[in-house]
Structure formats: C-alpha cells, structure tokens
Short mmCIF file of C-alpha atoms in Angstrom, two decimals:
data_model
loop_
_atom_site.label_atom_id
_atom_site.label_comp_id
_atom_site.label_asym_id
_atom_site.label_seq_id
_atom_site.Cartn_x
_atom_site.Cartn_y
_atom_site.Cartn_z
CA MET A 1 -24.13 4.55 -21.19
CA SER A 2 -23.84 1.86 -18.56
CA SER A 3 -23.13 2.77 -14.97
CA LEU A 4 -21.93 -0.71 -14.11
CA ILE A 5 -18.32 -1.30 -13.00
CA LEU A 6 -16.88 -4.82 -12.98
CA ALA A 7 -14.63 -5.61 -10.00
CA LEU A 8 -12.30 -7.95 -11.88
CA ASP A 9 -11.06 -9.85 -8.84
CA VAL A 10 -9.63 -12.84 -10.65
CA TYR A 11 -5.91 -13.38 -10.58
CA GLU A 12 -4.90 -15.06 -13.80
CA ARG A 13 -4.16 -12.70 -16.66
CA GLU A 14 -5.84 -14.90 -19.29
CA ARG A 15 -8.97 -15.37 -17.23
CA ALA A 16 -9.12 -11.64 -16.46
CA LEU A 17 -8.86 -10.71 -20.13
CA GLU A 18 -11.45 -13.33 -21.12
CA ILE A 19 -14.05 -12.12 -18.62
CA ALA A 20 -13.37 -8.49 -19.53
CA ARG A 21 -13.92 -9.25 -23.23
CA GLU A 22 -17.12 -11.21 -22.59
CA THR A 23 -18.72 -8.55 -20.39
CA ALA A 24 -17.39 -5.28 -21.88
CA ASP A 25 -20.62 -4.48 -23.77
CA TYR A 26 -22.44 -4.00 -20.47
CA LEU A 27 -19.83 -2.08 -18.48
CA TRP A 28 -18.82 1.51 -17.88
CA ALA A 29 -15.40 0.58 -16.48
CA ILE A 30 -13.26 -2.23 -15.10
CA LYS A 31 -11.85 -2.09 -11.58
CA VAL A 32 -8.63 -3.95 -10.78
CA ASN A 33 -7.04 -4.51 -7.37
CA TRP A 34 -3.51 -5.33 -6.14
CA PRO A 35 -3.79 -9.14 -6.37
CA LEU A 36 -4.32 -8.95 -10.16
CA LEU A 37 -1.70 -6.20 -10.54
CA ILE A 38 0.98 -8.12 -8.65
CA GLY A 39 0.02 -11.40 -10.32
CA SER A 40 0.03 -10.04 -13.88
CA GLY A 41 2.11 -6.86 -13.63
CA LEU A 42 0.94 -3.35 -14.52
CA GLY A 43 0.86 -4.46 -18.19
CA ILE A 44 -2.59 -5.91 -17.51
CA ILE A 45 -3.95 -2.33 -17.43
CA PRO A 46 -3.19 -1.40 -21.06
CA GLU A 47 -4.16 -4.93 -22.14
CA LEU A 48 -7.60 -4.59 -20.53
CA LYS A 49 -8.07 -1.17 -22.11
CA GLU A 50 -7.07 -2.43 -25.52
CA GLU A 51 -9.30 -5.52 -25.31
CA THR A 52 -12.37 -3.62 -24.14
CA GLY A 53 -11.98 0.08 -24.95
CA LEU A 54 -13.15 0.76 -21.38
CA PRO A 55 -11.60 2.92 -18.64
CA VAL A 56 -9.67 1.11 -15.89
CA ILE A 57 -9.96 1.98 -12.21
CA ALA A 58 -7.00 0.90 -10.08
CA ASP A 59 -8.36 0.11 -6.62
CA LEU A 60 -5.09 0.61 -4.76
CA LYS A 61 -6.59 1.94 -1.51
CA LEU A 62 -3.49 4.15 -1.37
CA ALA A 63 -2.73 5.15 2.21
CA ASP A 64 0.84 6.36 2.44
CA ILE A 65 2.64 9.67 2.93
CA PRO A 66 2.30 12.15 0.04
CA ASN A 67 5.63 11.32 -1.59
CA THR A 68 5.06 7.55 -1.60
CA ASN A 69 1.44 7.94 -2.77
CA ARG A 70 2.82 10.08 -5.61
CA LEU A 71 5.43 7.50 -6.61
CA ILE A 72 2.92 4.64 -6.67
CA ALA A 73 0.21 6.65 -8.42
CA SER A 74 2.59 7.95 -11.08
CA LYS A 75 3.59 4.41 -12.05
CA VAL A 76 -0.03 3.24 -12.18
CA PHE A 77 -1.32 6.26 -14.12
CA GLU A 78 1.63 5.92 -16.53
CA ALA A 79 0.62 2.30 -17.09
CA GLY A 80 -2.69 3.66 -18.36
CA SER A 81 -5.03 3.56 -15.38
CA ASP A 82 -7.77 6.18 -15.77
CA TYR A 83 -8.72 6.39 -12.09
CA ILE A 84 -7.04 5.52 -8.79
CA ILE A 85 -8.81 4.81 -5.52
CA ALA A 86 -7.09 6.36 -2.48
CA HIS A 87 -7.93 6.51 1.23
CA GLY A 88 -9.00 9.85 2.67
CA PHE A 89 -8.04 8.96 6.26
CA VAL A 90 -4.31 9.52 5.65
CA GLY A 91 -5.15 13.19 5.10
CA SER A 92 -5.63 15.76 2.37
CA ASP A 93 -1.95 16.09 1.41
CA SER A 94 -1.71 12.37 0.67
CA VAL A 95 -4.89 12.49 -1.44
CA ARG A 96 -3.80 15.69 -3.21
CA ALA A 97 -0.55 13.97 -4.25
CA VAL A 98 -2.65 11.45 -6.21
CA MET A 99 -5.12 14.02 -7.58
CA GLU A 100 -2.27 16.08 -9.04
CA LEU A 101 -1.45 13.12 -11.28
CA GLY A 102 -4.88 11.97 -12.44
CA LYS A 103 -8.52 11.26 -11.65
CA THR A 104 -8.99 10.10 -8.09
CA ILE A 105 -11.71 8.36 -6.11
CA ILE A 106 -11.64 8.74 -2.32
CA VAL A 107 -12.83 6.14 0.18
CA VAL A 108 -15.17 7.92 2.61
CA GLU A 109 -16.82 4.89 4.18
CA MET A 110 -16.35 1.12 4.34
CA SER A 111 -18.81 -1.54 5.45
CA HIS A 112 -16.80 -4.47 6.87
CA PRO A 113 -17.27 -4.86 10.66
CA GLY A 114 -13.86 -3.35 11.47
CA ALA A 115 -14.84 -0.12 9.69
CA ARG A 116 -16.96 0.70 12.75
CA GLU A 117 -13.79 1.14 14.84
CA PHE A 118 -12.11 4.11 13.13
CA ILE A 119 -13.53 4.78 9.64
CA GLN A 120 -17.26 5.20 10.22
CA PRO A 121 -16.78 7.63 13.14
CA VAL A 122 -15.01 10.05 10.77
CA THR A 123 -17.16 9.68 7.64
CA ASP A 124 -18.36 13.27 7.99
CA GLY A 125 -14.77 14.48 8.06
CA LEU A 126 -13.91 12.35 5.03
CA ILE A 127 -16.90 13.76 3.11
CA GLU A 128 -15.73 17.26 4.07
CA LEU A 129 -12.26 16.40 2.76
CA ALA A 130 -13.82 15.25 -0.54
CA ASN A 131 -15.86 18.46 -0.79
CA GLN A 132 -12.68 20.50 -0.35
CA LEU A 133 -10.59 18.53 -2.82
CA GLU A 134 -13.34 17.75 -5.38
CA PRO A 135 -12.10 14.40 -6.66
CA PHE A 136 -13.84 12.53 -9.48
CA GLY A 137 -15.78 10.51 -6.93
CA VAL A 138 -16.05 8.79 -3.58
CA ILE A 139 -16.53 5.17 -2.54
CA ALA A 140 -19.52 4.38 -0.31
CA PRO A 141 -20.86 0.89 0.49
CA ALA A 142 -23.91 -0.39 -1.41
CA THR A 143 -24.67 -2.70 1.50
CA ARG A 144 -25.90 0.32 3.48
CA PRO A 145 -28.16 2.34 1.15
CA GLU A 146 -29.14 4.72 3.96
CA ARG A 147 -25.47 5.67 4.22
CA VAL A 148 -25.20 6.13 0.42
CA SER A 149 -28.15 8.46 0.65
CA TYR A 150 -26.58 10.35 3.59
CA ILE A 151 -23.24 10.69 1.81
CA ARG A 152 -24.93 11.85 -1.40
CA SER A 153 -26.83 14.50 0.55
CA LYS A 154 -23.63 15.89 2.13
CA LEU A 155 -21.48 15.74 -1.00
CA LYS A 156 -21.05 18.50 -3.59
CA PRO A 157 -23.24 17.67 -6.61
CA GLY A 158 -20.42 17.20 -9.15
CA ILE A 159 -18.69 14.43 -7.16
CA LYS A 160 -19.75 10.91 -8.18
CA VAL A 161 -20.81 8.25 -5.68
CA ILE A 162 -19.44 4.83 -6.54
CA THR A 163 -20.72 1.85 -4.58
CA PRO A 164 -19.14 -1.59 -4.18
CA GLY A 165 -21.02 -4.42 -2.49
CA VAL A 166 -23.86 -5.02 -4.96
CA GLY A 167 -24.70 -8.68 -5.55
CA ALA A 168 -22.93 -11.35 -3.55
CA GLN A 169 -22.32 -8.97 -0.63
CA GLY A 170 -26.02 -8.12 -0.43
CA GLY A 171 -26.39 -4.65 -1.97
CA LYS A 172 -29.49 -4.30 -4.19
CA VAL A 173 -29.21 -2.44 -7.50
CA GLY A 174 -32.51 -0.59 -7.17
CA GLU A 175 -32.03 0.50 -3.56
CA VAL A 176 -28.53 1.76 -4.16
CA LEU A 177 -29.41 3.74 -7.29
CA LYS A 178 -32.47 5.24 -5.58
CA ALA A 179 -30.16 6.20 -2.69
CA GLY A 180 -28.13 8.28 -5.13
CA ALA A 181 -25.27 6.08 -6.38
CA ASP A 182 -23.88 7.13 -9.77
CA TYR A 183 -22.02 3.89 -10.44
CA ILE A 184 -22.33 0.43 -8.96
CA ILE A 185 -19.49 -2.05 -8.66
CA VAL A 186 -20.28 -5.75 -9.07
CA GLY A 187 -17.68 -8.48 -8.70
CA ARG A 188 -18.46 -12.08 -7.81
CA SER A 189 -22.00 -12.08 -9.23
CA ILE A 190 -20.39 -11.55 -12.64
CA TYR A 191 -16.89 -13.03 -12.65
CA ALA A 192 -17.77 -16.12 -10.60
CA SER A 193 -20.94 -16.85 -12.56
CA ASP A 194 -21.18 -19.73 -15.04
CA ASN A 195 -21.93 -17.20 -17.74
CA PRO A 196 -20.30 -13.86 -16.94
CA ARG A 197 -21.67 -12.20 -20.09
CA GLU A 198 -25.25 -13.19 -19.32
CA SER A 199 -24.86 -12.13 -15.65
CA ALA A 200 -23.43 -8.77 -16.68
CA ARG A 201 -26.28 -8.28 -19.19
CA ARG A 202 -28.90 -9.05 -16.53
CA ILE A 203 -27.42 -6.57 -14.04
CA TYR A 204 -27.01 -3.99 -16.81
CA GLU A 205 -30.73 -4.30 -17.68
CA GLU A 206 -31.62 -3.92 -14.02
CA VAL A 207 -29.43 -0.81 -13.74
CA LYS A 208 -31.02 0.63 -16.89
CA ALA A 209 -34.51 0.03 -15.54
CA TRP A 210 -33.66 1.98 -12.39
CA SER A 211 -31.67 4.80 -14.00
CA MET B 1 22.80 -7.67 15.91
CA SER B 2 22.00 -4.47 14.09
CA SER B 3 18.71 -2.71 14.63
CA LEU B 4 18.97 -0.75 11.40
CA ILE B 5 16.42 -1.24 8.61
CA LEU B 6 17.14 0.03 5.11
CA ALA B 7 14.16 1.59 3.31
CA LEU B 8 15.17 0.47 -0.16
CA ASP B 9 13.21 3.10 -2.07
CA VAL B 10 14.98 2.80 -5.38
CA TYR B 11 13.04 1.47 -8.32
CA GLU B 12 15.45 -0.35 -10.56
CA ARG B 13 15.95 -4.01 -9.72
CA GLU B 14 19.72 -3.95 -10.39
CA ARG B 15 20.28 -0.84 -8.34
CA ALA B 16 18.16 -2.23 -5.50
CA LEU B 17 20.16 -5.48 -5.41
CA GLU B 18 23.46 -3.62 -5.59
CA ILE B 19 22.67 -1.31 -2.66
CA ALA B 20 21.30 -4.23 -0.64
CA ARG B 21 24.51 -6.22 -1.21
CA GLU B 22 26.75 -3.28 -0.32
CA THR B 23 24.97 -2.43 2.92
CA ALA B 24 23.79 -5.85 4.17
CA ASP B 25 26.58 -6.18 6.76
CA TYR B 26 25.12 -3.28 8.73
CA LEU B 27 21.41 -4.07 8.51
CA TRP B 28 18.84 -6.02 10.44
CA ALA B 29 16.32 -6.05 7.57
CA ILE B 30 15.40 -4.49 4.24
CA LYS B 31 12.10 -2.67 3.74
CA VAL B 32 10.54 -2.55 0.27
CA ASN B 33 7.52 -0.53 -0.85
CA TRP B 34 5.04 -0.77 -3.75
CA PRO B 35 7.05 1.25 -6.29
CA LEU B 36 9.89 -1.32 -6.21
CA LEU B 37 7.44 -4.25 -6.09
CA ILE B 38 5.47 -3.05 -9.12
CA GLY B 39 8.62 -2.05 -10.97
CA SER B 40 10.47 -5.33 -10.39
CA GLY B 41 7.71 -7.79 -9.53
CA LEU B 42 7.42 -9.81 -6.33
CA GLY B 43 10.50 -11.79 -7.46
CA ILE B 44 12.63 -8.98 -6.03
CA ILE B 45 11.76 -10.25 -2.53
CA PRO B 46 13.43 -13.69 -2.78
CA GLU B 47 16.29 -12.11 -4.74
CA LEU B 48 16.98 -9.63 -1.95
CA LYS B 49 16.83 -12.39 0.63
CA GLU B 50 19.17 -14.59 -1.33
CA GLU B 51 21.67 -11.77 -1.97
CA THR B 52 21.76 -10.60 1.64
CA GLY B 53 20.45 -13.33 3.92
CA LEU B 54 18.34 -10.64 5.61
CA PRO B 55 14.62 -10.53 6.37
CA VAL B 56 12.44 -8.47 4.05
CA ILE B 57 9.65 -6.19 5.28
CA ALA B 58 6.96 -5.40 2.69
CA ASP B 59 5.71 -1.90 3.45
CA LEU B 60 2.33 -2.29 1.74
CA LYS B 61 0.34 -0.02 4.09
CA LEU B 62 -2.49 -2.51 3.54
CA ALA B 63 -5.84 -0.82 4.11
CA ASP B 64 -8.57 -2.91 2.53
CA ILE B 65 -11.40 -5.16 3.71
CA PRO B 66 -10.31 -8.40 5.41
CA ASN B 67 -10.72 -10.60 2.33
CA THR B 68 -8.72 -8.33 0.03
CA ASN B 69 -6.02 -7.75 2.68
CA ARG B 70 -5.79 -11.55 2.95
CA LEU B 71 -5.44 -12.03 -0.81
CA ILE B 72 -2.71 -9.42 -1.12
CA ALA B 73 -0.84 -10.54 2.00
CA SER B 74 -0.93 -14.21 0.99
CA LYS B 75 0.75 -13.43 -2.34
CA VAL B 76 3.42 -11.27 -0.69
CA PHE B 77 4.15 -13.71 2.15
CA GLU B 78 4.29 -16.55 -0.39
CA ALA B 79 6.86 -14.54 -2.34
CA GLY B 80 9.04 -14.71 0.78
CA SER B 81 8.34 -11.50 2.65
CA ASP B 82 9.00 -11.95 6.37
CA TYR B 83 6.90 -9.03 7.59
CA ILE B 84 4.05 -6.96 6.16
CA ILE B 85 3.11 -3.44 7.24
CA ALA B 86 -0.65 -2.88 7.50
CA HIS B 87 -2.83 0.05 8.60
CA GLY B 88 -4.67 -0.28 11.89
CA PHE B 89 -7.13 2.41 10.79
CA VAL B 90 -9.25 0.00 8.71
CA GLY B 91 -10.00 -2.01 11.86
CA SER B 92 -9.01 -5.14 13.72
CA ASP B 93 -10.59 -7.65 11.31
CA SER B 94 -8.56 -6.28 8.41
CA VAL B 95 -5.36 -6.45 10.46
CA ARG B 96 -6.17 -9.91 11.79
CA ALA B 97 -6.54 -11.18 8.20
CA VAL B 98 -2.87 -10.28 7.64
CA MET B 99 -1.66 -11.55 11.04
CA GLU B 100 -3.18 -14.98 10.37
CA LEU B 101 -0.77 -15.33 7.45
CA GLY B 102 2.48 -14.01 8.88
CA LYS B 103 4.32 -11.44 10.97
CA THR B 104 2.64 -8.07 10.85
CA ILE B 105 3.59 -4.50 11.70
CA ILE B 106 0.77 -2.03 12.35
CA VAL B 107 0.86 1.68 11.59
CA VAL B 108 -0.26 3.50 14.76
CA GLU B 109 0.94 6.99 13.90
CA MET B 110 2.23 8.92 10.91
CA SER B 111 4.05 12.25 10.81
CA HIS B 112 3.24 13.96 7.50
CA PRO B 113 1.06 17.09 7.97
CA GLY B 114 -2.11 15.32 6.77
CA ALA B 115 -1.76 12.75 9.56
CA ARG B 116 -3.04 15.42 11.95
CA GLU B 117 -6.49 15.26 10.31
CA PHE B 118 -7.60 11.69 11.07
CA ILE B 119 -4.67 9.48 12.16
CA GLN B 120 -3.13 11.33 15.10
CA PRO B 121 -6.49 11.90 16.85
CA VAL B 122 -6.94 8.12 17.13
CA THR B 123 -3.39 7.02 17.96
CA ASP B 124 -4.53 5.86 21.40
CA GLY B 125 -7.17 3.67 19.79
CA LEU B 126 -4.63 2.28 17.33
CA ILE B 127 -2.22 1.48 20.19
CA GLU B 128 -5.10 -0.26 21.98
CA LEU B 129 -5.78 -2.27 18.81
CA ALA B 130 -2.10 -3.30 18.70
CA ASN B 131 -2.19 -4.33 22.38
CA GLN B 132 -5.22 -6.52 21.69
CA LEU B 133 -3.83 -8.16 18.56
CA GLU B 134 -0.15 -8.34 19.63
CA PRO B 135 1.52 -7.97 16.23
CA PHE B 136 5.28 -8.21 15.78
CA GLY B 137 5.52 -4.44 15.97
CA VAL B 138 4.13 -1.00 15.30
CA ILE B 139 5.29 1.91 13.16
CA ALA B 140 5.79 5.26 14.90
CA PRO B 141 7.57 8.31 13.43
CA ALA B 142 11.18 9.01 14.42
CA THR B 143 10.63 12.67 13.62
CA ARG B 144 8.63 13.00 16.85
CA PRO B 145 10.64 11.25 19.59
CA GLU B 146 8.20 12.40 22.29
CA ARG B 147 5.50 10.43 20.45
CA VAL B 148 7.77 7.38 20.18
CA SER B 149 8.25 7.57 23.91
CA TYR B 150 4.49 7.96 24.52
CA ILE B 151 3.65 5.02 22.22
CA ARG B 152 6.34 2.85 23.85
CA SER B 153 4.89 3.64 27.29
CA LYS B 154 1.37 2.58 26.25
CA LEU B 155 2.38 -0.50 24.30
CA LYS B 156 2.70 -4.05 25.66
CA PRO B 157 6.41 -4.77 26.28
CA GLY B 158 6.76 -7.57 23.69
CA ILE B 159 5.61 -5.43 20.76
CA LYS B 160 8.47 -3.78 18.86
CA VAL B 161 8.53 -0.09 17.97
CA ILE B 162 9.87 0.55 14.47
CA THR B 163 10.57 4.12 13.44
CA PRO B 164 10.92 5.58 9.95
CA GLY B 165 12.08 9.14 9.42
CA VAL B 166 15.68 8.95 10.69
CA GLY B 167 18.19 10.89 8.60
CA ALA B 168 16.98 12.98 5.67
CA GLN B 169 13.56 13.50 7.27
CA GLY B 170 15.14 14.83 10.45
CA GLY B 171 14.87 12.03 13.03
CA LYS B 172 18.02 11.63 15.18
CA VAL B 173 19.32 8.14 15.96
CA GLY B 174 20.16 8.84 19.59
CA GLU B 175 16.91 10.60 20.44
CA VAL B 176 14.76 7.93 18.85
CA LEU B 177 16.56 5.03 20.52
CA LYS B 178 16.44 6.80 23.89
CA ALA B 179 12.70 7.30 23.31
CA GLY B 180 12.31 3.54 23.10
CA ALA B 181 12.52 2.57 19.44
CA ASP B 182 13.60 -1.04 18.83
CA TYR B 183 14.45 -0.59 15.15
CA ILE B 184 15.14 2.48 13.07
CA ILE B 185 14.41 2.78 9.36
CA VAL B 186 16.79 4.83 7.23
CA GLY B 187 16.26 5.43 3.52
CA ARG B 188 17.69 8.35 1.57
CA SER B 189 20.70 8.91 3.88
CA ILE B 190 21.89 5.48 2.78
CA TYR B 191 20.58 4.70 -0.72
CA ALA B 192 21.04 8.23 -2.08
CA SER B 193 24.53 8.64 -0.62
CA ASP B 194 27.66 8.53 -2.80
CA ASN B 195 28.82 5.57 -0.75
CA PRO B 196 25.85 3.61 0.60
CA ARG B 197 28.07 1.07 2.37
CA GLU B 198 29.99 3.75 4.23
CA SER B 199 26.79 5.62 5.14
CA ALA B 200 25.19 2.43 6.43
CA ARG B 201 28.31 1.65 8.45
CA ARG B 202 28.32 5.12 10.01
CA ILE B 203 24.67 4.91 11.04
CA TYR B 204 25.19 1.35 12.30
CA GLU B 205 28.03 2.55 14.55
CA GLU B 206 25.84 5.35 15.84
CA VAL B 207 23.04 2.90 16.58
CA LYS B 208 25.49 0.59 18.36
CA ALA B 209 26.81 3.43 20.50
CA TRP B 210 23.29 4.25 21.65
CA SER B 211 22.01 0.71 22.12
#
C-alpha cells in the first residue's frame, strides 16, 4: 500500500477530478482544503471517492469552539470525508467534538515562520493532548525532519505521523520517512507538474524504496 | 448606528435570509460561519448584503499557513464579505496574508473550557500581535467582562473589540459594553427566538441605553 497523500490544491472541480484519476494508482489518500471545497461544494468529496476509490482527508484546520467544530465536522463527514484535520491549540474539548464524529488528525506543529510565535513553543503540550485523545494521527512538517523524529519519539506508537511539505517546499522523502513519518503529503510537485501521473509514480517509487 | 451583530447560525439559505431581513433594522452587521457557507455556498454572502444592506463578517477562524489563508480569504472577500475573522495563534504572517486582502478581525481570546489549555496563556502575546498589525478589530468573549476590560486596556485605541457570547451563553449587554466592547455579537437569543425581529429590537434598545 502506498503511503503517499496528494494535496489536491487545485480549485476547479474538473481539473481536481482529472488529476485525482490520473494519480490514484500511486496514492493512499487525497487531501482537500477549503479553497476546493468552497469552489466546488462538498459534493467534490463523494465525487473524488467515487472516481478513485481512495479515502479523502478534509484539511479544514478546524479551530473553533466545540459546538461550531461539531457542526462543521458533521457536515463534512456526512459528505463522505474519511478524515478531518483539526487544530489542537483550541483545546481538547474542541478536538474531542470532531473525534466523536469521525477519524481526526491533529496539527501539533507547523513550519511557516509565524509558527515560531505561538505554535512551536507549545508543541510538547499539543503532543501530550494527542497522546491523551489518541486521534488517528498528527500533522508534523516534513521540512524539519528533526522535529518529525522528535514528535514520533514523544507520541504513542499507534498514532500516525503525517507530514506535509515534501517536494516543492523542500522536504525530502527519504529523510522524512527515516525520521518516522507514516504518510507523506505532496502537492505542487504532483498537481503542478506537466505529467501528474508520472510525477506521482516517481514519488511513489521513492517512498517504496525507503519504506 | 447599532453596535449589534447577529451571529446567523442557521443553516438553511431561506431561513437565513428571512431572519436577516426581519432583524436588519436593528443590526450593524451579520456574522456567518462555515456551516452556513458550506450549506448555501458563498453566494449567501452577496444575497445577505443585498437583502439587508448590511456588512457581512465571515467568521472563518482562519488558521492555516499564509498561502492557504490567502487563497481562502481571497475567495471569501471576492464573494463580498466585508470582514474576515482569523486566528492570531498561527502567527503574524498568516494574519498579515488576510489583512492584505481586506478588513480582518483577530481572535485574541476564547472562552470555552479548552481555551484555558493553550489560548488564554498567550492572550497577552495575541494582543501584542494585534497592536503590531492593527487589524479592524479583535474578538474577546463577552462571558468574561473582566477580560474584555483587560484586553481593551492593552489594545491600541483604534482597534475595535467585538464580543460574542451575549445572551444564551450568559454575557450581559450592559456589563460587556461598560467593559469596553465596541460591538456585541448575539446569536441564539435572536435567531432561535419565536420572534427574531422583536428579540433583536429589545437587545438593540438595551445596547442603545448603555452606549
């Protein structure tokens, strides 16, 4: 089984479905974000699943009070999403509201410069929160393999580590997998390539070689 | 001018438009959240504006990396939203990405129990971030007037304080306005009332008496 996730950050429904179809053979799952969901409606989720047979991860970065998180998550799970990504920093009750409805992935670290201000100082607390709640997985940045390795070492064994930032953002497949990532997320290097299928195949082979 | 904001947390387009029409005379603005936006599409924003002539605040609680915040915000501002609510927790670059596109309101404190874990310990830092970036306003919970008063005292004078939690959640109009709130957000006490127009009028009169 592949451990490659496609970040399908294109915003036209037709283009999204086309790239998903072309690359599905090499993927474990497809990740969608708000721009595609608001451009195409939640109906894009069942369409992607039907076209590819793959799970869909809704990268909502949910960060609201428990009741609002619950309302948003229930609509997105009902649409067919298999996983939802939620922020841990809003607290365990907000995350629990999502987990009660379906499989959840918690953000425990981010790698953009602004993440140094408030997120990175509390990564240990966010890992602790994940260990208490035992979600499906956590998000940790592939651009900092030493942090992936740190997070893996602190995290309960059953919780998956899922890493965005491989490819265009600089994360290296081999380094990130060696650091303990279970799944890697690749976006631009696949969807913005001249030949998305061939790019997905190449990254898939690289992942296989390292797994 | 009213300083009352309606949190329009109903999820059927028709019902949303009906309540907005009935209550518009007593409102400064209408706040919409993701459940209505994904249920009705972004088209609900221009429809609400056209029906009421009021500004719309999109309560997205944006909390992604700068580029993704920018993509989401650009679609929502283009749809006609006048203000977007973003989290300060993800850092100043992520907030700045939204502010470059339109008027922004930053969350500096939340009042659900889970907010005690990571948000409340850094409220001072989030206020500092707001003072540096000078957004239109900040969000601070009406359920804790002493915190509204603290945040107001630390915040640059031009930045508005906008407070959810009045009414069903327990916040009192008079206390919150005395504490320094510029705008109060009321949801359930209006939209879930038997007579939304009459409830909005009553709260509007109360706000006027205290202003």
